Coordinates of C-alpha atoms and ligand atoms in Angstrom, one line a residue:
X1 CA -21.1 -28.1 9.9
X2 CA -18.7 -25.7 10.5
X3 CA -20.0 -21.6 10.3
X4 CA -17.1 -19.5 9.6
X5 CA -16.5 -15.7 10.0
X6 CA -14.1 -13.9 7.4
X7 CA -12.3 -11.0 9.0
X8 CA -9.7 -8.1 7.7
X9 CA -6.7 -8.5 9.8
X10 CA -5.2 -4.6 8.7
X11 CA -7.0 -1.7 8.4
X12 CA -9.5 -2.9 5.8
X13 CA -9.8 -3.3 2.5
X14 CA -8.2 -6.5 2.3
X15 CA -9.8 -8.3 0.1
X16 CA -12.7 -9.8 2.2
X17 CA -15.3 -9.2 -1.3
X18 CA -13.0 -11.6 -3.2
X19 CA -12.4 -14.4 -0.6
X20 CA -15.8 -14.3 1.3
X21 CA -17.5 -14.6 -3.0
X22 CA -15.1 -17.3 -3.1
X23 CA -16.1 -19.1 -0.1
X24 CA -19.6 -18.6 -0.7
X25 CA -20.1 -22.0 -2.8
X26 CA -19.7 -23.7 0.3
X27 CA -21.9 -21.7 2.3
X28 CA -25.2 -21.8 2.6
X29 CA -26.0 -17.8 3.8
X30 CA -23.8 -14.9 3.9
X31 CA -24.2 -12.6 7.0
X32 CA -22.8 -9.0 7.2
X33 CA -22.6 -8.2 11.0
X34 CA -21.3 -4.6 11.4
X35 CA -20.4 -1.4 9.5
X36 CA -22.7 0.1 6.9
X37 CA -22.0 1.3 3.8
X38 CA -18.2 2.6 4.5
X39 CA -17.7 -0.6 3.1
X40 CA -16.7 -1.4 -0.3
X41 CA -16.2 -4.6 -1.6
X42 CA -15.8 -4.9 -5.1
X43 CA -15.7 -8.5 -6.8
X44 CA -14.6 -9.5 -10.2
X45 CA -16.5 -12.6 -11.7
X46 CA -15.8 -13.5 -15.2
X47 CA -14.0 -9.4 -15.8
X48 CA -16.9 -8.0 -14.7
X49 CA -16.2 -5.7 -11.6
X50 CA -19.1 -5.1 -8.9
X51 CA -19.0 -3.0 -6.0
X52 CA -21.0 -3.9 -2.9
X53 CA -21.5 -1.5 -0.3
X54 CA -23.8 -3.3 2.1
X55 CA -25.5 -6.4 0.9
X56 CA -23.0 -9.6 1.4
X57 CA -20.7 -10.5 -1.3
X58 CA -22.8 -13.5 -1.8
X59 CA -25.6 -11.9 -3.6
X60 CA -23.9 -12.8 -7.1
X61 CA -24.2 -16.5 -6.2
X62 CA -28.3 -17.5 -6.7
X63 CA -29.5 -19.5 -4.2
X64 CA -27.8 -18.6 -1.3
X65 CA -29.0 -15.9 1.2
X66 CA -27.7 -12.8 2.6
X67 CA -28.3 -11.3 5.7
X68 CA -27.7 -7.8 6.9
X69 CA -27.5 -8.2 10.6
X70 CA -29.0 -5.9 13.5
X71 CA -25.4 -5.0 13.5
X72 CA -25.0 -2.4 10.5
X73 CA -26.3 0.5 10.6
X74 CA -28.6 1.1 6.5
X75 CA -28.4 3.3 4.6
X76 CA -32.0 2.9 3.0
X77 CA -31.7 4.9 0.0
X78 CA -28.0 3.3 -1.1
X79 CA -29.7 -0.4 0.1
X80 CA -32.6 0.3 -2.3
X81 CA -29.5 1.6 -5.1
X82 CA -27.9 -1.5 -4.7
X83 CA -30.4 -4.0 -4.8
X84 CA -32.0 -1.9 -8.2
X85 CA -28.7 -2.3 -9.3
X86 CA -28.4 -6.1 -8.9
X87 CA -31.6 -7.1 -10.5
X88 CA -31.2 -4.5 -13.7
X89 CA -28.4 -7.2 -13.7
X90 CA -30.4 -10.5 -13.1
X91 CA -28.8 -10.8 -9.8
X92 CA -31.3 -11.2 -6.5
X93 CA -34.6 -12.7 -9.0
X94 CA -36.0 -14.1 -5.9
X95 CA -36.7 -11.2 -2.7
X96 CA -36.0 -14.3 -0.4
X97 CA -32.6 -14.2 -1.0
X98 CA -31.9 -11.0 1.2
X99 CA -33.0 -10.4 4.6
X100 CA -32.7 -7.3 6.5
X101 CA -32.6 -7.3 10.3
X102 CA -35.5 -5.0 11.6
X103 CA -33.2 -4.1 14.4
X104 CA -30.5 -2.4 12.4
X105 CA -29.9 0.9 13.1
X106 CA -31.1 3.6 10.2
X107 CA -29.1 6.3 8.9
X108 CA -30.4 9.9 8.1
X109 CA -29.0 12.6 6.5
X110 CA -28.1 14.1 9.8
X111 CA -25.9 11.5 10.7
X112 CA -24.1 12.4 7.0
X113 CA -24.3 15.7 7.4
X114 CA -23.6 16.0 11.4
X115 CA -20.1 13.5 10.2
X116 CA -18.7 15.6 7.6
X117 CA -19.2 19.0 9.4
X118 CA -17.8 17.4 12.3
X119 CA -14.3 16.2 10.4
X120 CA -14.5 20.1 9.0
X121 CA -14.8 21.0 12.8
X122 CA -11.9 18.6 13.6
X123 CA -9.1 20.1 10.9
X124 CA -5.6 18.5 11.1
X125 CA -6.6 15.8 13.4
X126 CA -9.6 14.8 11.3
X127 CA -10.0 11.1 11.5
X128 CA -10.7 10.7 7.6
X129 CA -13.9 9.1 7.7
X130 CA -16.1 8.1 4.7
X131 CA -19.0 10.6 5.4
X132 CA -21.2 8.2 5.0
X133 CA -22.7 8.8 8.3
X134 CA -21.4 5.8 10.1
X135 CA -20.3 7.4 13.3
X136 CA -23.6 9.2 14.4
X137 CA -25.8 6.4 13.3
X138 CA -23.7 4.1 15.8
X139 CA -24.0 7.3 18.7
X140 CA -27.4 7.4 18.4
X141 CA -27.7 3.9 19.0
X142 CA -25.5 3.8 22.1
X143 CA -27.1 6.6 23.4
X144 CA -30.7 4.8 22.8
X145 CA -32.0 7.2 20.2
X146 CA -31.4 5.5 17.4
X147 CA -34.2 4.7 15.0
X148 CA -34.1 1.1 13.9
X149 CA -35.3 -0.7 10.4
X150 CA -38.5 -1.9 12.6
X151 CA -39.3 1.7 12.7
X152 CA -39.2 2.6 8.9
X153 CA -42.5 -0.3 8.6
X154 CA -44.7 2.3 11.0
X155 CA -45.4 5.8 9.9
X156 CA -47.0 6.4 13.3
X157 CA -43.9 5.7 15.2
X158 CA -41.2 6.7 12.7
X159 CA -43.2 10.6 12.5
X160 CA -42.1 10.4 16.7
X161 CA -39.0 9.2 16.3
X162 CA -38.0 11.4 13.8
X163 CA -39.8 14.4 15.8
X164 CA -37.7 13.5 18.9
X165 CA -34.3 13.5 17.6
X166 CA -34.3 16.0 14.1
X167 CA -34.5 18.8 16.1
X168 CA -31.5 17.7 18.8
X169 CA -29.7 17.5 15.2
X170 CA -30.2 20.8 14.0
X171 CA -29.0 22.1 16.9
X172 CA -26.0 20.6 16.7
X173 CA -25.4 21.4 13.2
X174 CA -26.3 25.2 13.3
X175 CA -23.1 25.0 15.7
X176 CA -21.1 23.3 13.1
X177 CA -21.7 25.1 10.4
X178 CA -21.9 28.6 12.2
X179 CA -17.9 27.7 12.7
X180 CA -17.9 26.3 9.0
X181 CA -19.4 29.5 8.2
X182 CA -22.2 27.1 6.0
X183 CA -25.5 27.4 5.8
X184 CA -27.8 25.5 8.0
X185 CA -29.0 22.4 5.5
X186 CA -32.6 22.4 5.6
X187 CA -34.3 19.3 7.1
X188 CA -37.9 19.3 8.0
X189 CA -40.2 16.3 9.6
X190 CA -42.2 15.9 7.0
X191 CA -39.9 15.8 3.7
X192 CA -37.8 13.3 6.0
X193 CA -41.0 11.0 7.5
X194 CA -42.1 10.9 3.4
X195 CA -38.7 9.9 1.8
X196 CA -38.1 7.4 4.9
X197 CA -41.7 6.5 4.8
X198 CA -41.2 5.4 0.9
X199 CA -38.3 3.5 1.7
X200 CA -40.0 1.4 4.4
X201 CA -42.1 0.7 2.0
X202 CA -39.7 -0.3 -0.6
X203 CA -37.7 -2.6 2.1
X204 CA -40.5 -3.6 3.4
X205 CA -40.2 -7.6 1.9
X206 CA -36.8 -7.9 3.3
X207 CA -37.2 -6.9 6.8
X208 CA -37.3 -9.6 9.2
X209 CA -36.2 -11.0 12.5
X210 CA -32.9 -12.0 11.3
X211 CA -31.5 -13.4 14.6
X212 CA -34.6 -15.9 14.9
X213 CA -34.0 -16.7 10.9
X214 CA -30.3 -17.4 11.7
X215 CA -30.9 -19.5 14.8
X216 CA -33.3 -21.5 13.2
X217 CA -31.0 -22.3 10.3
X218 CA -28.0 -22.7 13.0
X219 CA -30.1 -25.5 14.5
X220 CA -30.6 -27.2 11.5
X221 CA -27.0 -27.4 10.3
X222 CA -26.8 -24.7 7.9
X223 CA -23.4 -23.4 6.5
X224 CA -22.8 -19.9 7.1
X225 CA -20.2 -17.6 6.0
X226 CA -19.9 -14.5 8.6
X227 CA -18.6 -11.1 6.4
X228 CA -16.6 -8.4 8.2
X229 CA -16.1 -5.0 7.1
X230 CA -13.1 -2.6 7.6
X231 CA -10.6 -4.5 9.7
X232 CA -9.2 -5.4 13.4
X233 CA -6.7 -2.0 13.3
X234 CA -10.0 -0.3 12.6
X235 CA -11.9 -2.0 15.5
X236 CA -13.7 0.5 18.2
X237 CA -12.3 -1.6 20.8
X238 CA -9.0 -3.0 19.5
X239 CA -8.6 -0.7 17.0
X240 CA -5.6 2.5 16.6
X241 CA -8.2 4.6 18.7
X242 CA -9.3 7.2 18.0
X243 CA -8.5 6.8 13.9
X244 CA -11.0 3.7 14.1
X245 CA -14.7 3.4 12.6
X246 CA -17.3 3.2 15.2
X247 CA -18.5 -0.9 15.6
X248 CA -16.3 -3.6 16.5
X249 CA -14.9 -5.4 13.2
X250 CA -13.1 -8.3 15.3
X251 CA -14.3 -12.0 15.1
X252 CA -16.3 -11.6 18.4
X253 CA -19.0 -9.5 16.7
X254 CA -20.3 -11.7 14.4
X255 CA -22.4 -13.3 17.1
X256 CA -23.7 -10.2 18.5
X257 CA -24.3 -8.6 15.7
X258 CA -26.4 -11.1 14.2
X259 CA -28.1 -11.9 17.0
X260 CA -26.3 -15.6 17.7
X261 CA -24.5 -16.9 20.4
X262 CA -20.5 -17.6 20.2
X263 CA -21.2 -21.2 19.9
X264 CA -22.6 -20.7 16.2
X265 CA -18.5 -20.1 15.8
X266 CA -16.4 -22.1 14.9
X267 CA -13.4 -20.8 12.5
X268 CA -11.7 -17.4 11.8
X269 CA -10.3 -16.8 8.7
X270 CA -7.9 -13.5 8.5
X271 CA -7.5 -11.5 5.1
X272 CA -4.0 -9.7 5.1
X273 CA -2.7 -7.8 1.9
X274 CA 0.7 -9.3 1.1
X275 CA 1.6 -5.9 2.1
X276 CA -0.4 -3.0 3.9
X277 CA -2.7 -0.2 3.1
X278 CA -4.8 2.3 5.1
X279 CA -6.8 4.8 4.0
X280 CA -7.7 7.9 6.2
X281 CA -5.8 9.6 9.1
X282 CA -3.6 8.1 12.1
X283 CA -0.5 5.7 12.4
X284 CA 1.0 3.4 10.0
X285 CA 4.3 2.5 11.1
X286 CA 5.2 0.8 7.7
X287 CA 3.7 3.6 5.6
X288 CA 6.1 4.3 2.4
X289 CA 6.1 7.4 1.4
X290 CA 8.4 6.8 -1.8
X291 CA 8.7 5.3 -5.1
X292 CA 8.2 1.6 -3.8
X293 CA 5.0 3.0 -2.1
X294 CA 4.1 4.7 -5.3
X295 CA 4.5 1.4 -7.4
X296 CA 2.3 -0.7 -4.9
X297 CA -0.6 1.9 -4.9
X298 CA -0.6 2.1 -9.1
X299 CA 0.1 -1.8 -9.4
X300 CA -2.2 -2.6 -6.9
X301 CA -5.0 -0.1 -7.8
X302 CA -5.1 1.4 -4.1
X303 CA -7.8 3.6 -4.5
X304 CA -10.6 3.3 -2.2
X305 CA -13.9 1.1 -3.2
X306 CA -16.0 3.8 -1.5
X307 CA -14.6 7.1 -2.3
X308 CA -12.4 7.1 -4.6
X309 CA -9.4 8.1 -2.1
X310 CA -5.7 7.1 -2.5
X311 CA -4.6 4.7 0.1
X312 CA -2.0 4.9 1.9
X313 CA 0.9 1.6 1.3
X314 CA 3.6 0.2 3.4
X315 CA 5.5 -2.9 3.6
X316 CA 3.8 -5.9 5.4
X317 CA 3.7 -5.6 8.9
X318 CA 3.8 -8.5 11.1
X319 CA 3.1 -7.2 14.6
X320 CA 0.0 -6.1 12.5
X321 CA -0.9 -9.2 12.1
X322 CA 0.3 -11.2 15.4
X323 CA -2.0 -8.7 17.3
X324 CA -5.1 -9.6 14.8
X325 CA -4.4 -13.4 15.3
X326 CA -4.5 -12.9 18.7
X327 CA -8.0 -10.7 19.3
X328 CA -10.0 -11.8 16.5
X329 CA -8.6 -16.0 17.2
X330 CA -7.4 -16.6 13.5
X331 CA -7.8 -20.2 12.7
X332 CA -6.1 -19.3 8.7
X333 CA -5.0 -16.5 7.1
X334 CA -5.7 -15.0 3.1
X335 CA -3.1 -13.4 1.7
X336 CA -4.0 -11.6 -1.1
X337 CA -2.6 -9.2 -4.1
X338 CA 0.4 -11.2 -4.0
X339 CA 0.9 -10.5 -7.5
X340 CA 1.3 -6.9 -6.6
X341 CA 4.8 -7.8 -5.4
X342 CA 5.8 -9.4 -8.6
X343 CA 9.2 -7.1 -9.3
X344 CA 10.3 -5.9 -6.5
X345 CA 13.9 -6.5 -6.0
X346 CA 13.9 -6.8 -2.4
X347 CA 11.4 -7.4 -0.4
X348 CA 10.8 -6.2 3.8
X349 CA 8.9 -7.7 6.6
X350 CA 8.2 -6.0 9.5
X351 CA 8.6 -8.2 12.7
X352 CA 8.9 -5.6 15.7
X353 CA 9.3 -1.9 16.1
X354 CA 11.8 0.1 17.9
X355 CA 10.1 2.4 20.7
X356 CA 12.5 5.0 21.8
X357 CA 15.7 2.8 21.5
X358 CA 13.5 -0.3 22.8
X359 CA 13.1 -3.3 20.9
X360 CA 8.9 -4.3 20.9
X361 CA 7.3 -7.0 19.4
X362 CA 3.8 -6.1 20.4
X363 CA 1.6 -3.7 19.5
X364 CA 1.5 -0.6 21.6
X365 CA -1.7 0.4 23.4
X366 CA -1.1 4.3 22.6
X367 CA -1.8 5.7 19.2
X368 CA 1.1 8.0 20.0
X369 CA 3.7 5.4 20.8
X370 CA 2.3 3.9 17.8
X371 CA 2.8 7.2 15.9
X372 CA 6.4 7.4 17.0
X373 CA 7.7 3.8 16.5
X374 CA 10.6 3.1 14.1
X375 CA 9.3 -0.3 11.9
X376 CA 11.8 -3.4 12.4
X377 CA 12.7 -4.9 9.1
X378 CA 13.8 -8.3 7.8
X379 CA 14.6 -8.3 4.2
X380 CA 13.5 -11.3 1.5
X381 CA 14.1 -11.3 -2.1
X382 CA 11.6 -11.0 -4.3
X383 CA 11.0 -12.4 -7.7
X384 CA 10.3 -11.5 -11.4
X385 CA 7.4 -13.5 -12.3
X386 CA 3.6 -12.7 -13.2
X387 CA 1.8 -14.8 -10.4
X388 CA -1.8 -14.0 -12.5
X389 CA -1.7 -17.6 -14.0
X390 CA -0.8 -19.8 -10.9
X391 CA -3.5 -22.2 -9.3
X392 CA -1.3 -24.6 -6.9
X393 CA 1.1 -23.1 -4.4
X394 CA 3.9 -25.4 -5.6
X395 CA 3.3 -23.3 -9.4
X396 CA 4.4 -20.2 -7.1
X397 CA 8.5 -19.0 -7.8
X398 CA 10.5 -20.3 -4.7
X399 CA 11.2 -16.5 -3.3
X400 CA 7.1 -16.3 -3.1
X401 CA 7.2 -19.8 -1.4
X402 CA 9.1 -18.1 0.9
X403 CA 7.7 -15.2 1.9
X404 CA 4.3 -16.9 2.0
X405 CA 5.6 -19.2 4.7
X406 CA 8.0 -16.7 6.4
X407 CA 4.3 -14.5 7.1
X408 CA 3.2 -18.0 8.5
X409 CA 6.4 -17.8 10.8
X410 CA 5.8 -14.2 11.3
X411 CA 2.2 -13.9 12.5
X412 CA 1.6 -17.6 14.1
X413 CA -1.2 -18.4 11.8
X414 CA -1.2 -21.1 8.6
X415 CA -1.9 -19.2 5.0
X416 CA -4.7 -21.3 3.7
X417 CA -5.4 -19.2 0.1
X418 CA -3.4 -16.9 -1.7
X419 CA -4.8 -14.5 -4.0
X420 CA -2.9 -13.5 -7.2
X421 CA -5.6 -11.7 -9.1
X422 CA -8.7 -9.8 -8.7
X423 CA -10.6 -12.2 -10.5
X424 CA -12.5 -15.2 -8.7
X425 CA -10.2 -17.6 -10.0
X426 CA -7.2 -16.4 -9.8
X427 CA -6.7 -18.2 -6.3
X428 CA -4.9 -20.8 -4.5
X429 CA -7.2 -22.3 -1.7
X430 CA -5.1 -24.8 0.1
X431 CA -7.5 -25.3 2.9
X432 CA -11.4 -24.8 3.0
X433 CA -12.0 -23.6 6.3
X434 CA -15.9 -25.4 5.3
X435 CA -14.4 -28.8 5.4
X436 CA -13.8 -30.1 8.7
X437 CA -10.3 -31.3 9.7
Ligands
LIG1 P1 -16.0 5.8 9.1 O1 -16.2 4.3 9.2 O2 -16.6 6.4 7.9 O3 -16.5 6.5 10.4 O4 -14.4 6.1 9.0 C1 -13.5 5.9 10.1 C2 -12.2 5.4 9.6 O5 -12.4 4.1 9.1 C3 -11.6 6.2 8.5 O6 -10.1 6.2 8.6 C4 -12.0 5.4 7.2 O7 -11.1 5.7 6.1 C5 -11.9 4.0 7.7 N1 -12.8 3.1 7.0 C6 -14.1 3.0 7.1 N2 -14.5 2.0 6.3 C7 -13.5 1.5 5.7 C8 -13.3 0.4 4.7 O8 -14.2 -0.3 4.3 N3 -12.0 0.2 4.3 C9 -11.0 0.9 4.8 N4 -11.1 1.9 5.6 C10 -12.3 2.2 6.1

């Protein structure tokens, strides 16, 4: 049975919520293999909006499990939030249903304080993160300091762990906020080992060896739906570096971070807006700064699932997208909000940039080049019609037809759903990447 791993193929927000819920009645298990709680993936079943920040989207379908993978880096206090949440809403009755790798990586509030002084520290060239930590959790783990889920189960070992690296922490922030001109935030041992303690406690039913969970469900056919967070252009690795988060969001990590070989894959699905958005600092070479980019952001409610931020929106970019087929593998692409583009007269696709005079059709490796290059446009009409009520492609108005399959032409890879509502099911899934060809 094929396993499938659902990846953003821009600089996140994509959609992945809405197509990975979708997808989720033909999985058995839903696995989360990176990020934390930067996510935001909000769902809409029946008009009612959630927002998920780090359990899988699948949590709203009973009887499937979801799996936080040694991967992400938890938040403890927003994990117990959100799973509070779900049950004051009859959502997650059984505690089986979620499982929580005991060898993710923790965050504390030094890693949330330590990344916003840090963006203070960096001014104009602050990357934009979402505060949320994300960044220092994923240092200290590199730099073998981290302090893992495991950890929170044993007071013993969580009062050293915590006595080892607070300290190295304030250091680091009475620099920051001396130049911030803040006061030092107070953080002692034992009002941290208490709250973290309590939350052990708390997670304490869902912590397990998720890799040994997975491999043992691998080998006995299971269906499972891999869900990425942020998106390729935001990839550590293969990402506009520096503006990037700080894990790998490509296809390749959903083994390691679940702790599975590469074999347990066997299909890629991309998610690409039917245009673009990012949200934060660095280059966007199809950013619109003008009434069209105005109209996408209001029609398309471009705010950010996380913090509330505006999002930056451009026309569709297909180098963008050639480059995600290409590292992340793409077997099918999602393109969603394609309602969004309902009235626009004119319509552009970006198929190569223009570096100093030259004509490119790949994406450069310098965030500076990248910065600098002039977007290469093809124009499409557009069309009138509200695509809300369509459910087969052939239902869709020719000029939609068209640029559906021109981004097929564009960025080598078959559209195999098309999204043309927020709600569940307002979709068109031509092909079930479950179903085996
Ligand atoms: P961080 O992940 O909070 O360190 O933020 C690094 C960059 O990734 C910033 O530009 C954020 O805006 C962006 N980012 C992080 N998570 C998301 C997401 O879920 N959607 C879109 N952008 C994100």
């Amino acid at each position: 049975m094929p396993n499938v791993v659902v990846i953003g193929a821009q600089w996140g927000d994509e959609g992945k919520g809405k197509v990975v819920d979708l997808l989720t009645e033909h999985a058995q298990m839903v696995v989360r293999f990176q990020g934390g709680n930067n996510a935001g993936h909000t769902l809409v079943v029946g008009g009612q909006k959630t927002v998920l920040h780090l359990i899988p989207s699948g949590i709203l379908h009973p009887g499937k499990t979801c799996v936080i993978g040694n991967g992400v880096v938890v938040d403890p206090a927003v994990l117990v939030g959100e799973i509070d949440a779900l049950k004051a809403r009859g959502f997650l009755k059984d505690d089986a249903q979620l499982l929580i790798s005991d060898n993710a990586h923790v965050i504390f509030p030094w890693h949330k304080l330590l990344d916003s002084f840090r963006e203070k520290a960096r001014g104009g060239s602050a990357i934009g993160t979402t505060g949320r930590g994300i960044g220092p959790s994923y240092e200290d783990k590199v730099a073998r300091r981290g302090i893992r889920m495991r950890d929170l189960l044993n007071p013993d070992r969580l009062r050293k762990r915590i006595e080892e690296r607070l300290p190295q922490a304030l250091e680091e922030l009475k620099d920051l906020c001396a130049q911030a001109g803040a006061d030092v935030p107070q953080l002692e041992v034992p009002q941290v080992l208490a709250e973290f303690s309590a939350l052990g406690a708390r997670l304490k039913p869902y912590v397990h060896d998720a890799s040994l969970y997975l491999s043992e469900q691998v080998r006995r056919g299971a269906r499972i739906l891999f869900e990425g967070a942020q998106g390729t252009l935001l990839d550590v690795d293969h990402g506009t570096y520096p503006f990037v988060t700080s894990s790998n969001c490509v296809a390749g990590n959903a083994a390691v971070g679940s702790g599975l070989g590469p074999t347990a894959i066997d299909k890629v699905m991309g998610i690409s807006k039917a245009y673009t958005t990012r949200v934060g600092g660095g280059p966007f070479p199809t950013e619109l700064n003008d009434a069209i980019g105005e109209q996408l952001r209001k029609v398309g409610d471009e705010f950010g699932a996380t913090t509330g931020r505006p999002r930056r929106c451009g026309w569709l970019d297909g180098v963008v997208l050639r480059y995600a087929a290409r590292v992340n593998g793409l077997w099918g692409m999602a393109l969603t909000k394609l309602d969004v583009l309902s009235g626009l007269k004119t319509l552009q696709i970006c198929n190569a940039y223009d570096l100093d005079g030259q004509k490119i059709t790949e994406l450069p490796g310098d965030y500076e080049d990248l910065a600098r290059v002039k977007p290469i446009y093809e124009s499409m009409p557009g069309w009138d019609e509200k695509l809300a009520g369509v459910r087969t492609f052939d239902e869709l108005p020719e000029n939609a037809k068209r640029y559906v399959r021109r981004v097929e032409e564009v960025s080598g890879v078959p559209v195999v759903c098309v999204s043309v509502g927020a709600d569940r099911g307002e979709t068109v899934l031509l092909q079930n990447p479950f179903r085996a060809e």
